[in-house]
PDB file of C-alpha atoms in Angstrom:
ATOM      1  CA  MET A  40      -6.341   8.844   8.636  1.00 37.00           C
ATOM      2  CA  SER A  41      -8.157   5.678   9.532  1.00 41.00           C
ATOM      3  CA  GLU A  42      -6.735   3.090  11.876  1.00 47.00           C
ATOM      4  CA  HIS A  43      -6.414  -0.461  10.570  1.00 50.00           C
ATOM      5  CA  SER A  44      -4.455  -3.432  11.707  1.00 54.00           C
ATOM      6  CA  ASN A  45      -3.813  -6.623   9.836  1.00 54.00           C
ATOM      7  CA  THR A  46      -5.613  -8.901  12.285  1.00 58.00           C
ATOM      8  CA  ASP A  47      -8.115 -10.515   9.888  1.00 70.00           C
ATOM      9  CA  ILE A  48      -7.108 -14.086   9.175  1.00 78.00           C
ATOM     10  CA  ASN A  49      -8.138 -13.618   5.521  1.00 83.00           C
ATOM     11  CA  ALA A  50      -6.015 -10.485   4.976  1.00 87.00           C
ATOM     12  CA  SER A  51      -2.713 -10.679   3.143  1.00 91.00           C
ATOM     13  CA  ILE A  52       0.098  -8.198   2.577  1.00 92.00           C
ATOM     14  CA  LEU A  53       1.123  -7.533  -1.017  1.00 90.00           C
ATOM     15  CA  LEU A  54       3.969  -5.513  -2.504  1.00 92.00           C
ATOM     16  CA  ASN A  55       5.849  -4.405   0.586  1.00 95.00           C
ATOM     17  CA  ARG A  56       8.587  -1.781   0.173  1.00 97.00           C
ATOM     18  CA  LEU A  57      10.837   0.358   2.367  1.00 97.00           C
ATOM     19  CA  SER A  58      11.133   4.128   2.168  1.00 96.00           C
ATOM     20  CA  ILE A  59      14.438   5.477   0.861  1.00 95.00           C
ATOM     21  CA  ASP A  60      15.698   6.094   4.419  1.00 96.00           C
ATOM     22  CA  GLU A  61      14.446   2.610   5.447  1.00 96.00           C
ATOM     23  CA  LYS A  62      12.492   4.061   8.394  1.00 96.00           C
ATOM     24  CA  LYS A  63       9.030   3.385   6.945  1.00 97.00           C
ATOM     25  CA  ALA A  64       7.393   0.262   5.570  1.00 97.00           C
ATOM     26  CA  ILE A  65       4.927   0.745   2.718  1.00 97.00           C
ATOM     27  CA  TYR A  66       2.608  -2.095   1.756  1.00 97.00           C
ATOM     28  CA  ILE A  67      -0.717  -2.982   0.183  1.00 96.00           C
ATOM     29  CA  ILE A  68      -3.157  -5.117   2.156  1.00 94.00           C
ATOM     30  CA  ASN A  69      -5.876  -7.206   0.522  1.00 93.00           C
ATOM     31  CA  ASP A  70      -8.497  -7.714   3.230  1.00 90.00           C
ATOM     32  CA  ASN A  71     -11.229  -9.899   1.715  1.00 88.00           C
ATOM     33  CA  GLY A  72     -11.094  -7.969  -1.564  1.00 87.00           C
ATOM     34  CA  VAL A  73     -10.816  -4.527   0.062  1.00 92.00           C
ATOM     35  CA  MET A  74      -7.471  -3.015  -0.879  1.00 94.00           C
ATOM     36  CA  ARG A  75      -5.612  -0.426   1.164  1.00 95.00           C
ATOM     37  CA  LEU A  76      -2.167   1.156   1.224  1.00 97.00           C
ATOM     38  CA  GLU A  77      -0.551   1.422   4.648  1.00 96.00           C
ATOM     39  CA  ILE A  78       2.532   3.290   5.797  1.00 97.00           C
ATOM     40  CA  ALA A  79       4.147   2.251   9.073  1.00 97.00           C
ATOM     41  CA  ASP A  80       7.060   3.648  11.070  1.00 97.00           C
ATOM     42  CA  ILE A  81       9.651   0.923  11.641  1.00 96.00           C
ATOM     43  CA  SER A  82      12.457   3.151  12.961  1.00 97.00           C
ATOM     44  CA  GLN A  83      12.101   1.775  16.516  1.00 96.00           C
ATOM     45  CA  LEU A  84      11.958  -1.984  15.853  1.00 94.00           C
ATOM     46  CA  PRO A  85      10.477  -4.195  17.197  1.00 93.00           C
ATOM     47  CA  LEU A  86       7.839  -1.455  17.698  1.00 94.00           C
ATOM     48  CA  VAL A  87       5.832  -0.863  14.495  1.00 94.00           C
ATOM     49  CA  THR A  88       3.541   2.179  14.403  1.00 96.00           C
ATOM     50  CA  LEU A  89       0.883   2.561  11.713  1.00 96.00           C
ATOM     51  CA  LEU A  90       1.101   6.135  10.397  1.00 96.00           C
ATOM     52  CA  THR A  91      -1.381   6.353   7.522  1.00 96.00           C
ATOM     53  CA  THR A  92      -3.920   4.253   5.657  1.00 96.00           C
ATOM     54  CA  TYR A  93      -5.353   4.965   2.199  1.00 97.00           C
ATOM     55  CA  ASP A  94      -8.246   3.061   0.637  1.00 96.00           C
ATOM     56  CA  LEU A  95      -7.336   1.870  -2.862  1.00 96.00           C
ATOM     57  CA  PRO A  96      -9.582   1.317  -5.884  1.00 93.00           C
ATOM     58  CA  ALA A  97     -10.236  -2.238  -7.078  1.00 89.00           C
ATOM     59  CA  LEU A  98      -7.283  -2.871  -9.404  1.00 92.00           C
ATOM     60  CA  SER A  99      -4.680  -5.577  -9.919  1.00 93.00           C
ATOM     61  CA  TYR A 100      -1.596  -3.995  -8.359  1.00 95.00           C
ATOM     62  CA  ALA A 101       1.800  -4.440  -9.984  1.00 94.00           C
ATOM     63  CA  ASP A 102       4.219  -2.213  -8.074  1.00 96.00           C
ATOM     64  CA  VAL A 103       4.739   0.291  -5.271  1.00 97.00           C
ATOM     65  CA  ILE A 104       7.521   2.815  -5.873  1.00 97.00           C
ATOM     66  CA  PRO A 105       8.526   5.039  -2.939  1.00 97.00           C
ATOM     67  CA  GLU A 106      10.424   8.240  -3.681  1.00 95.00           C
ATOM     68  CA  GLU A 107      11.417  11.139  -1.400  1.00 90.00           C
ATOM     69  CA  GLN A 108       7.925  12.429  -0.542  1.00 94.00           C
ATOM     70  CA  ILE A 109       5.634  10.515  -2.934  1.00 96.00           C
ATOM     71  CA  ILE A 110       4.571   6.894  -3.277  1.00 97.00           C
ATOM     72  CA  TYR A 111       3.597   5.719  -6.760  1.00 98.00           C
ATOM     73  CA  VAL A 112       1.199   2.770  -6.881  1.00 97.00           C
ATOM     74  CA  ILE A 113       0.770   1.070 -10.252  1.00 97.00           C
ATOM     75  CA  GLY A 114      -2.335  -0.970 -10.952  1.00 95.00           C
ATOM     76  CA  THR A 115      -4.267  -2.348 -13.909  1.00 94.00           C
ATOM     77  CA  SER A 116      -7.992  -2.666 -14.532  1.00 91.00           C
ATOM     78  CA  PHE A 117      -9.240  -5.508 -16.723  1.00 88.00           C
ATOM     79  CA  ASN A 118     -12.914  -4.422 -16.716  1.00 81.00           C
ATOM     80  CA  SER A 119     -13.035  -3.324 -20.362  1.00 75.00           C
ATOM     81  CA  SER A 120     -12.031  -5.028 -23.590  1.00 81.00           C
ATOM     82  CA  GLN A 121      -8.575  -3.480 -23.207  1.00 87.00           C
ATOM     83  CA  ALA A 122      -6.558  -3.376 -19.984  1.00 89.00           C
ATOM     84  CA  GLN A 123      -6.010   0.085 -18.497  1.00 91.00           C
ATOM     85  CA  THR A 124      -2.984   0.909 -16.349  1.00 94.00           C
ATOM     86  CA  THR A 125      -3.345   3.498 -13.599  1.00 94.00           C
ATOM     87  CA  ILE A 126      -0.610   5.265 -11.638  1.00 95.00           C
ATOM     88  CA  LEU A 127      -1.774   6.573  -8.262  1.00 96.00           C
ATOM     89  CA  ARG A 128       0.233   9.056  -6.169  1.00 97.00           C
ATOM     90  CA  TYR A 129       0.133   9.298  -2.379  1.00 96.00           C
ATOM     91  CA  PRO A 130       2.166  11.457   0.017  1.00 95.00           C
ATOM     92  CA  LEU A 131       4.864   9.714   2.035  1.00 90.00           C
TER      93      LEU A 131
END
């Protein structure tokens, strides 16, 4: 697990979702073209605790779908003559 915080002025949060129990926030951050998936504990608001960070491949992301123990991240690559959709799975 690497520690990141969204303090870069050029970083933006994309596709934020809540876990099913609404105790975790799941979101993608674009930090100057570097994409990462972050999971944060929001059960003790206003305290937000970053739990996990995953580096993501360079794709155009369309959706984040949290389920019980798995997060599905859907992205598309436009690098070839035909677009390719990728579904990534990460533990929640």
